PDB file of C-alpha atoms in Angstrom:
ATOM      1  CA  MET A   1     130.796 129.937 117.890  1.00 90.00           C
ATOM      2  CA  ASN A   2     133.206 132.364 116.240  1.00 91.00           C
ATOM      3  CA  LEU A   3     136.083 134.082 118.036  1.00 95.00           C
ATOM      4  CA  ILE A   4     136.423 137.462 116.365  1.00 97.00           C
ATOM      5  CA  ASN A   5     139.619 139.470 116.786  1.00 95.00           C
ATOM      6  CA  VAL A   6     138.720 143.147 117.162  1.00 97.00           C
ATOM      7  CA  ARG A   7     140.394 146.035 118.938  1.00 96.00           C
ATOM      8  CA  GLY A   8     143.146 143.744 120.226  1.00 95.00           C
ATOM      9  CA  ILE A   9     140.849 141.239 121.962  1.00 97.00           C
ATOM     10  CA  HIS A  10     138.717 138.218 121.093  1.00 97.00           C
ATOM     11  CA  ILE A  11     134.940 138.585 121.108  1.00 98.00           C
ATOM     12  CA  ALA A  12     132.883 135.399 120.951  1.00 98.00           C
ATOM     13  CA  ALA A  13     129.758 135.404 118.792  1.00 98.00           C
ATOM     14  CA  ASP A  14     127.215 132.994 117.401  1.00 98.00           C
ATOM     15  CA  HIS A  15     126.782 134.183 113.816  1.00 98.00           C
ATOM     16  CA  LEU A  16     124.356 132.820 111.231  1.00 98.00           C
ATOM     17  CA  LYS A  17     124.607 134.448 107.831  1.00 96.00           C
ATOM     18  CA  SER A  18     121.769 135.075 105.394  1.00 96.00           C
ATOM     19  CA  ASP A  19     120.957 137.544 102.644  1.00 94.00           C
ATOM     20  CA  GLY A  20     119.064 139.869 104.946  1.00 96.00           C
ATOM     21  CA  ASP A  21     120.064 142.631 107.341  1.00 97.00           C
ATOM     22  CA  LEU A  22     122.239 141.774 110.307  1.00 98.00           C
ATOM     23  CA  ILE A  23     120.665 141.755 113.765  1.00 98.00           C
ATOM     24  CA  ALA A  24     123.181 142.149 116.608  1.00 98.00           C
ATOM     25  CA  PHE A  25     121.936 140.843 119.969  1.00 98.00           C
ATOM     26  CA  ILE A  26     123.552 142.302 123.115  1.00 98.00           C
ATOM     27  CA  HIS A  27     123.061 140.645 126.491  1.00 98.00           C
ATOM     28  CA  GLY A  28     122.610 141.986 130.009  1.00 98.00           C
ATOM     29  CA  VAL A  29     125.164 142.268 132.789  1.00 97.00           C
ATOM     30  CA  GLY A  30     124.460 138.839 134.283  1.00 96.00           C
ATOM     31  CA  ALA A  31     123.986 137.017 130.982  1.00 98.00           C
ATOM     32  CA  ASP A  32     125.941 136.020 127.883  1.00 98.00           C
ATOM     33  CA  ARG A  33     125.138 135.295 124.241  1.00 98.00           C
ATOM     34  CA  THR A  34     123.160 132.153 125.157  1.00 98.00           C
ATOM     35  CA  ALA A  35     120.348 134.388 126.443  1.00 98.00           C
ATOM     36  CA  TRP A  36     119.339 134.840 122.782  1.00 98.00           C
ATOM     37  CA  LYS A  37     118.865 131.117 122.098  1.00 98.00           C
ATOM     38  CA  TYR A  38     115.239 131.593 121.033  1.00 98.00           C
ATOM     39  CA  GLN A  39     115.973 134.580 118.808  1.00 98.00           C
ATOM     40  CA  LEU A  40     118.878 133.407 116.617  1.00 98.00           C
ATOM     41  CA  PRO A  41     117.169 130.477 114.858  1.00 98.00           C
ATOM     42  CA  PHE A  42     113.848 132.307 114.568  1.00 98.00           C
ATOM     43  CA  PHE A  43     115.207 135.431 112.914  1.00 98.00           C
ATOM     44  CA  HIS A  44     117.624 133.460 110.750  1.00 98.00           C
ATOM     45  CA  GLU A  45     114.663 131.486 109.434  1.00 98.00           C
ATOM     46  CA  GLN A  46     113.009 134.817 108.639  1.00 97.00           C
ATOM     47  CA  GLY A  47     115.927 135.670 106.344  1.00 97.00           C
ATOM     48  CA  TYR A  48     118.034 137.839 108.635  1.00 98.00           C
ATOM     49  CA  SER A  49     121.701 137.457 109.382  1.00 98.00           C
ATOM     50  CA  VAL A  50     122.085 137.222 113.157  1.00 98.00           C
ATOM     51  CA  ALA A  51     124.900 137.556 115.673  1.00 98.00           C
ATOM     52  CA  ALA A  52     124.702 137.142 119.435  1.00 98.00           C
ATOM     53  CA  LEU A  53     127.814 138.508 121.136  1.00 98.00           C
ATOM     54  CA  ASP A  54     129.558 137.834 124.413  1.00 98.00           C
ATOM     55  CA  MET A  55     130.611 141.206 125.749  1.00 98.00           C
ATOM     56  CA  ARG A  56     134.230 141.447 126.919  1.00 98.00           C
ATOM     57  CA  GLY A  57     134.425 139.754 130.317  1.00 97.00           C
ATOM     58  CA  SER A  58     131.499 137.443 129.599  1.00 98.00           C
ATOM     59  CA  GLY A  59     131.075 133.984 128.126  1.00 97.00           C
ATOM     60  CA  ASP A  60     133.906 132.996 125.819  1.00 98.00           C
ATOM     61  CA  SER A  61     135.134 136.529 125.137  1.00 98.00           C
ATOM     62  CA  ASP A  62     138.349 137.776 126.686  1.00 97.00           C
ATOM     63  CA  ALA A  63     138.185 139.128 130.211  1.00 97.00           C
ATOM     64  CA  ARG A  64     141.936 139.642 130.702  1.00 96.00           C
ATOM     65  CA  ASP A  65     144.957 140.441 128.566  1.00 93.00           C
ATOM     66  CA  ALA A  66     147.877 138.140 127.806  1.00 90.00           C
ATOM     67  CA  ILE A  67     149.539 138.791 131.183  1.00 94.00           C
ATOM     68  CA  GLY A  68     146.341 138.344 133.177  1.00 94.00           C
ATOM     69  CA  LYS A  69     145.453 141.986 133.700  1.00 95.00           C
ATOM     70  CA  PRO A  70     141.697 142.736 133.590  1.00 95.00           C
ATOM     71  CA  LEU A  71     140.596 144.363 130.345  1.00 97.00           C
ATOM     72  CA  PRO A  72     139.172 147.883 130.587  1.00 97.00           C
ATOM     73  CA  ILE A  73     135.415 147.655 131.060  1.00 97.00           C
ATOM     74  CA  SER A  74     133.094 150.546 130.231  1.00 98.00           C
ATOM     75  CA  LEU A  75     130.014 151.281 128.162  1.00 98.00           C
ATOM     76  CA  LYS A  76     132.276 153.014 125.650  1.00 98.00           C
ATOM     77  CA  GLU A  77     134.430 149.893 125.268  1.00 98.00           C
ATOM     78  CA  PHE A  78     131.355 147.677 124.937  1.00 98.00           C
ATOM     79  CA  ALA A  79     129.775 149.878 122.268  1.00 98.00           C
ATOM     80  CA  GLN A  80     132.967 150.089 120.243  1.00 98.00           C
ATOM     81  CA  ASP A  81     133.429 146.314 120.489  1.00 98.00           C
ATOM     82  CA  VAL A  82     129.956 145.726 119.026  1.00 98.00           C
ATOM     83  CA  ASP A  83     130.574 148.275 116.271  1.00 98.00           C
ATOM     84  CA  ALA A  84     133.914 146.629 115.430  1.00 98.00           C
ATOM     85  CA  VAL A  85     132.410 143.130 115.341  1.00 98.00           C
ATOM     86  CA  ILE A  86     129.677 144.267 112.948  1.00 98.00           C
ATOM     87  CA  HIS A  87     132.272 145.674 110.569  1.00 98.00           C
ATOM     88  CA  GLN A  88     134.600 142.692 111.005  1.00 97.00           C
ATOM     89  CA  LEU A  89     131.760 140.368 110.008  1.00 97.00           C
ATOM     90  CA  GLY A  90     131.463 142.328 106.791  1.00 96.00           C
ATOM     91  CA  TYR A  91     128.427 144.515 107.447  1.00 97.00           C
ATOM     92  CA  LYS A  92     128.022 148.266 107.168  1.00 97.00           C
ATOM     93  CA  ASN A  93     125.420 148.369 109.928  1.00 98.00           C
ATOM     94  CA  ALA A  94     123.045 146.244 111.980  1.00 98.00           C
ATOM     95  CA  HIS A  95     119.863 146.408 113.972  1.00 98.00           C
ATOM     96  CA  TRP A  96     121.062 146.603 117.574  1.00 98.00           C
ATOM     97  CA  ILE A  97     118.900 144.652 120.048  1.00 98.00           C
ATOM     98  CA  GLY A  98     119.857 144.982 123.716  1.00 98.00           C
ATOM     99  CA  ASN A  99     118.499 143.639 126.976  1.00 98.00           C
ATOM    100  CA  SER A 100     119.186 145.558 130.208  1.00 98.00           C
ATOM    101  CA  MET A 101     122.916 146.410 130.021  1.00 98.00           C
ATOM    102  CA  GLY A 102     122.632 145.734 126.296  1.00 98.00           C
ATOM    103  CA  GLY A 103     120.095 148.531 125.978  1.00 98.00           C
ATOM    104  CA  VAL A 104     122.335 150.922 127.881  1.00 98.00           C
ATOM    105  CA  ILE A 105     125.182 149.970 125.522  1.00 98.00           C
ATOM    106  CA  ILE A 106     122.953 150.964 122.605  1.00 98.00           C
ATOM    107  CA  LEU A 107     122.333 154.384 124.145  1.00 98.00           C
ATOM    108  CA  GLU A 108     126.085 154.787 124.578  1.00 98.00           C
ATOM    109  CA  ALA A 109     126.609 153.833 120.913  1.00 98.00           C
ATOM    110  CA  LEU A 110     124.095 156.498 119.901  1.00 98.00           C
ATOM    111  CA  SER A 111     125.843 159.062 122.079  1.00 98.00           C
ATOM    112  CA  GLN A 112     129.067 158.227 120.207  1.00 97.00           C
ATOM    113  CA  LYS A 113     127.222 158.447 116.854  1.00 97.00           C
ATOM    114  CA  LEU A 114     128.570 155.067 115.782  1.00 98.00           C
ATOM    115  CA  SER A 115     127.794 154.480 112.130  1.00 94.00           C
ATOM    116  CA  SER A 116     126.763 150.841 112.463  1.00 98.00           C
ATOM    117  CA  VAL A 117     123.561 151.515 114.417  1.00 98.00           C
ATOM    118  CA  ASN A 118     120.396 151.003 112.359  1.00 98.00           C
ATOM    119  CA  ARG A 119     117.086 150.178 114.052  1.00 98.00           C
ATOM    120  CA  ILE A 120     117.239 149.641 117.807  1.00 98.00           C
ATOM    121  CA  ALA A 121     115.303 147.672 120.419  1.00 98.00           C
ATOM    122  CA  LEU A 122     115.703 148.751 124.047  1.00 98.00           C
ATOM    123  CA  CYS A 123     114.524 145.802 126.129  1.00 98.00           C
ATOM    124  CA  ASN A 124     113.996 145.863 129.895  1.00 98.00           C
ATOM    125  CA  THR A 125     116.343 148.809 130.173  1.00 98.00           C
ATOM    126  CA  PHE A 126     116.565 152.496 130.999  1.00 98.00           C
ATOM    127  CA  ALA A 127     118.172 155.835 130.250  1.00 98.00           C
ATOM    128  CA  TYR A 128     118.615 156.567 133.960  1.00 98.00           C
ATOM    129  CA  HIS A 129     117.819 154.208 136.818  1.00 97.00           C
ATOM    130  CA  THR A 130     116.181 156.054 139.696  1.00 93.00           C
ATOM    131  CA  ASP A 131     117.333 153.410 142.209  1.00 93.00           C
ATOM    132  CA  LYS A 132     120.970 153.387 141.097  1.00 90.00           C
ATOM    133  CA  ASP A 133     122.321 154.564 144.453  1.00 93.00           C
ATOM    134  CA  GLN A 134     120.801 151.507 146.110  1.00 92.00           C
ATOM    135  CA  ILE A 135     121.694 149.122 143.270  1.00 91.00           C
ATOM    136  CA  LEU A 136     125.334 150.067 142.691  1.00 91.00           C
ATOM    137  CA  PRO A 137     126.802 148.745 146.013  1.00 93.00           C
ATOM    138  CA  ARG A 138     124.909 145.418 145.931  1.00 89.00           C
ATOM    139  CA  ALA A 139     127.176 143.296 143.758  1.00 90.00           C
ATOM    140  CA  GLU A 140     130.434 144.307 145.400  1.00 90.00           C
ATOM    141  CA  SER A 141     128.963 143.804 148.849  1.00 92.00           C
ATOM    142  CA  ALA A 142     127.612 140.356 147.944  1.00 90.00           C
ATOM    143  CA  LEU A 143     130.775 139.183 146.186  1.00 93.00           C
ATOM    144  CA  LYS A 144     132.945 140.021 149.170  1.00 93.00           C
ATOM    145  CA  ILE A 145     131.465 136.959 150.871  1.00 93.00           C
ATOM    146  CA  LYS A 146     130.078 134.881 147.979  1.00 94.00           C
ATOM    147  CA  SER A 147     131.506 133.184 144.911  1.00 96.00           C
ATOM    148  CA  MET A 148     130.181 133.973 141.453  1.00 96.00           C
ATOM    149  CA  PRO A 149     128.409 130.570 141.266  1.00 97.00           C
ATOM    150  CA  ASP A 150     126.707 131.148 144.624  1.00 96.00           C
ATOM    151  CA  PHE A 151     125.740 134.692 143.670  1.00 95.00           C
ATOM    152  CA  ALA A 152     124.370 133.445 140.336  1.00 96.00           C
ATOM    153  CA  LYS A 153     122.199 130.808 142.011  1.00 97.00           C
ATOM    154  CA  GLU A 154     120.786 133.505 144.253  1.00 94.00           C
ATOM    155  CA  ARG A 155     120.278 136.252 141.688  1.00 94.00           C
ATOM    156  CA  ILE A 156     119.215 134.619 138.403  1.00 96.00           C
ATOM    157  CA  PRO A 157     115.881 133.273 139.708  1.00 95.00           C
ATOM    158  CA  LEU A 158     114.965 136.886 140.500  1.00 92.00           C
ATOM    159  CA  VAL A 159     115.255 138.011 136.869  1.00 95.00           C
ATOM    160  CA  LEU A 160     113.273 135.219 135.182  1.00 96.00           C
ATOM    161  CA  ARG A 161     109.624 134.288 135.566  1.00 94.00           C
ATOM    162  CA  ARG A 162     109.093 131.877 138.453  1.00 94.00           C
ATOM    163  CA  ASP A 163     107.848 128.989 136.298  1.00 95.00           C
ATOM    164  CA  ILE A 164     110.687 129.151 133.753  1.00 96.00           C
ATOM    165  CA  ASP A 165     111.775 125.705 132.559  1.00 96.00           C
ATOM    166  CA  SER A 166     114.670 124.178 134.489  1.00 96.00           C
ATOM    167  CA  GLU A 167     116.965 123.969 131.446  1.00 97.00           C
ATOM    168  CA  THR A 168     116.725 127.685 130.721  1.00 97.00           C
ATOM    169  CA  LEU A 169     117.181 128.512 134.404  1.00 97.00           C
ATOM    170  CA  GLU A 170     120.309 126.369 134.678  1.00 97.00           C
ATOM    171  CA  GLU A 171     121.756 127.826 131.465  1.00 97.00           C
ATOM    172  CA  ALA A 172     121.220 131.354 132.779  1.00 97.00           C
ATOM    173  CA  ILE A 173     122.816 130.492 136.124  1.00 97.00           C
ATOM    174  CA  HIS A 174     125.804 128.950 134.333  1.00 98.00           C
ATOM    175  CA  ALA A 175     126.236 132.039 132.135  1.00 97.00           C
ATOM    176  CA  MET A 176     126.557 134.244 135.189  1.00 97.00           C
ATOM    177  CA  ALA A 177     128.474 131.782 137.363  1.00 97.00           C
ATOM    178  CA  ARG A 178     131.397 131.523 134.930  1.00 97.00           C
ATOM    179  CA  LYS A 179     131.983 135.260 134.613  1.00 96.00           C
ATOM    180  CA  ASP A 180     135.278 136.784 135.670  1.00 95.00           C
ATOM    181  CA  LYS A 181     134.475 138.469 138.987  1.00 95.00           C
ATOM    182  CA  ASP A 182     136.469 141.627 138.282  1.00 95.00           C
ATOM    183  CA  ALA A 183     134.891 141.989 134.848  1.00 96.00           C
ATOM    184  CA  TYR A 184     131.428 141.424 136.294  1.00 96.00           C
ATOM    185  CA  LEU A 185     131.869 144.074 138.977  1.00 96.00           C
ATOM    186  CA  ALA A 186     133.179 146.582 136.437  1.00 97.00           C
ATOM    187  CA  SER A 187     130.276 145.768 134.103  1.00 97.00           C
ATOM    188  CA  TRP A 188     127.833 146.201 136.990  1.00 96.00           C
ATOM    189  CA  GLN A 189     129.199 149.642 137.789  1.00 96.00           C
ATOM    190  CA  ALA A 190     129.080 150.653 134.130  1.00 97.00           C
ATOM    191  CA  THR A 191     125.500 149.461 133.687  1.00 97.00           C
ATOM    192  CA  TRP A 192     123.769 151.244 136.537  1.00 95.00           C
ATOM    193  CA  SER A 193     125.735 154.514 136.621  1.00 95.00           C
ATOM    194  CA  PRO A 194     124.903 156.550 133.478  1.00 96.00           C
ATOM    195  CA  ASP A 195     122.280 159.119 132.601  1.00 98.00           C
ATOM    196  CA  TYR A 196     121.326 159.245 128.923  1.00 98.00           C
ATOM    197  CA  ARG A 197     118.092 161.180 129.312  1.00 98.00           C
ATOM    198  CA  THR A 198     119.476 164.219 127.507  1.00 98.00           C
ATOM    199  CA  ILE A 199     120.071 162.306 124.258  1.00 98.00           C
ATOM    200  CA  LEU A 200     116.641 160.680 123.961  1.00 98.00           C
ATOM    201  CA  SER A 201     114.895 163.495 122.103  1.00 98.00           C
ATOM    202  CA  GLY A 202     117.646 163.500 119.479  1.00 98.00           C
ATOM    203  CA  ILE A 203     117.437 159.794 118.609  1.00 98.00           C
ATOM    204  CA  LYS A 204     116.438 159.412 114.975  1.00 97.00           C
ATOM    205  CA  ASN A 205     116.768 155.622 114.731  1.00 98.00           C
ATOM    206  CA  PRO A 206     113.490 153.686 114.570  1.00 98.00           C
ATOM    207  CA  THR A 207     113.066 152.430 118.124  1.00 98.00           C
ATOM    208  CA  LEU A 208     111.223 149.605 119.845  1.00 98.00           C
ATOM    209  CA  VAL A 209     110.956 149.652 123.641  1.00 98.00           C
ATOM    210  CA  VAL A 210     110.127 146.348 125.364  1.00 98.00           C
ATOM    211  CA  SER A 211     109.095 145.898 128.984  1.00 98.00           C
ATOM    212  CA  GLY A 212     107.793 142.977 131.043  1.00 98.00           C
ATOM    213  CA  SER A 213     104.974 142.964 133.551  1.00 97.00           C
ATOM    214  CA  LEU A 214     107.011 140.903 136.046  1.00 97.00           C
ATOM    215  CA  ASP A 215     110.202 142.945 135.748  1.00 97.00           C
ATOM    216  CA  MET A 216     111.060 144.251 139.205  1.00 93.00           C
ATOM    217  CA  ILE A 217     114.590 145.340 138.223  1.00 95.00           C
ATOM    218  CA  THR A 218     113.602 147.781 135.480  1.00 96.00           C
ATOM    219  CA  PRO A 219     109.972 148.694 136.169  1.00 94.00           C
ATOM    220  CA  LYS A 220     107.663 149.752 133.356  1.00 97.00           C
ATOM    221  CA  ALA A 221     107.999 153.426 134.310  1.00 97.00           C
ATOM    222  CA  LEU A 222     111.608 153.379 133.055  1.00 98.00           C
ATOM    223  CA  SER A 223     110.458 152.008 129.702  1.00 98.00           C
ATOM    224  CA  ASP A 224     107.638 154.547 129.608  1.00 98.00           C
ATOM    225  CA  GLU A 225     110.249 157.276 129.969  1.00 98.00           C
ATOM    226  CA  LEU A 226     112.211 155.917 127.007  1.00 98.00           C
ATOM    227  CA  ALA A 227     109.148 155.621 124.807  1.00 98.00           C
ATOM    228  CA  ALA A 228     107.818 159.050 125.746  1.00 98.00           C
ATOM    229  CA  ASN A 229     111.064 160.855 124.956  1.00 98.00           C
ATOM    230  CA  ILE A 230     112.384 159.032 121.873  1.00 98.00           C
ATOM    231  CA  PRO A 231     110.559 160.423 118.824  1.00 98.00           C
ATOM    232  CA  GLY A 232     108.312 157.824 117.213  1.00 97.00           C
ATOM    233  CA  ALA A 233     109.287 155.023 119.597  1.00 98.00           C
ATOM    234  CA  LYS A 234     106.946 152.037 119.869  1.00 98.00           C
ATOM    235  CA  HIS A 235     106.470 150.451 123.307  1.00 98.00           C
ATOM    236  CA  ILE A 236     105.494 146.797 123.723  1.00 98.00           C
ATOM    237  CA  HIS A 237     104.628 145.588 127.239  1.00 98.00           C
ATOM    238  CA  ILE A 238     104.752 141.790 127.537  1.00 98.00           C
ATOM    239  CA  GLU A 239     102.514 140.219 130.162  1.00 97.00           C
ATOM    240  CA  GLY A 240     104.144 137.458 132.174  1.00 97.00           C
ATOM    241  CA  ALA A 241     107.702 138.442 131.260  1.00 97.00           C
ATOM    242  CA  GLY A 242     110.374 139.350 133.760  1.00 97.00           C
ATOM    243  CA  HIS A 243     113.689 141.131 133.314  1.00 97.00           C
ATOM    244  CA  ILE A 244     114.843 138.925 130.417  1.00 98.00           C
ATOM    245  CA  SER A 245     111.642 139.101 128.398  1.00 98.00           C
ATOM    246  CA  ASN A 246     113.146 137.385 125.357  1.00 98.00           C
ATOM    247  CA  LEU A 247     113.734 134.242 127.470  1.00 98.00           C
ATOM    248  CA  ASP A 248     110.554 134.444 129.515  1.00 98.00           C
ATOM    249  CA  LYS A 249     108.160 134.976 126.613  1.00 98.00           C
ATOM    250  CA  PRO A 250     110.087 134.217 123.417  1.00 98.00           C
ATOM    251  CA  LYS A 251     107.090 133.861 121.093  1.00 98.00           C
ATOM    252  CA  GLU A 252     105.632 137.211 122.122  1.00 98.00           C
ATOM    253  CA  PHE A 253     109.051 138.866 122.046  1.00 98.00           C
ATOM    254  CA  ASN A 254     109.940 137.484 118.621  1.00 98.00           C
ATOM    255  CA  LYS A 255     106.632 138.519 117.080  1.00 98.00           C
ATOM    256  CA  SER A 256     106.910 142.051 118.438  1.00 98.00           C
ATOM    257  CA  LEU A 257     110.495 142.433 117.238  1.00 98.00           C
ATOM    258  CA  LEU A 258     109.750 140.940 113.810  1.00 98.00           C
ATOM    259  CA  ASP A 259     106.763 143.251 113.319  1.00 98.00           C
ATOM    260  CA  PHE A 260     108.974 146.208 114.224  1.00 98.00           C
ATOM    261  CA  LEU A 261     111.817 145.208 111.904  1.00 97.00           C
ATOM    262  CA  LYS A 262     109.494 144.614 108.951  1.00 93.00           C
ATOM    263  CA  LYS A 263     107.977 148.103 109.035  1.00 80.00           C
TER     264      LYS A 263
END
C-alpha cells in the first residue's frame, strides 16, 4: 500500500507499475480498494500499470483533518483526488474503472473535463437513479440506531451473490465496517443525488458499461440508459453477478474489461 499526499490529504492506493497504460480502479460507497483484489494482479500480468484507490473517508485514506474535523466529501472532491493521484504517480492519464459510486465519480470527472480520463468503464452504476428519493434517507435512518459494523453485516450480503465465498464476504463487510460514519453518510448522499443524463451524449471517451443480472441496487435498465445515450458505448451484462460484479464474477468481468481495453 502507498499513502499518496495529494490536495493536502493522504490517499491510500495499491499500485503495481508496468510499462503499459495505467488503470485506476474506483470503489463503491460501501467498499474500499480491496474490492479490486481480483483485478490488480490480473491486469498487471497483462502488462498494465494498476492502482486501486481508497476514496477519502474510506479504507486507509484520510477521513478527517489534523484537528479531527471531517474532510469535505463530494463527487467533485473524489474526482479531483483521483485525477491528482494519477498525476502524482507520474502518469498523464489513466483508464478509469468505477463500480457504483466509482462510476458516478467518473461521470463527475467527465463533467469537469479532467484531463486524466482516458477509456472508462461504468460498472453497476447510473447517470440518475430513479429510486433516489427512497434510497437517500436509508443510511442516515439506519445509522441512528446501528453501528457501522452492524450496518455492514446487514447490508453487504445484499450486494454480493448469495453463494459468494466466506473470505470475500468477510473482507467486504470489514471494508464497510471500518468506515468513518460521517464520511460514509456524506459519501452516500453524494452518490445517490446527482443527475448526469445531460452529459451522456457528449461523452467522447471509449466506454464500457457493465451490469449484473442479480443487481437489485442498480437494475439493468439504468445501465441500458447509459449505453443507449453514450455514443459508441459497449454494454456487457454478466449473468450471476450482483452489485459488485467484479467480485461476484471476476473471470467474466476481467475478460470483458480486457477485451474492451485492447480494442
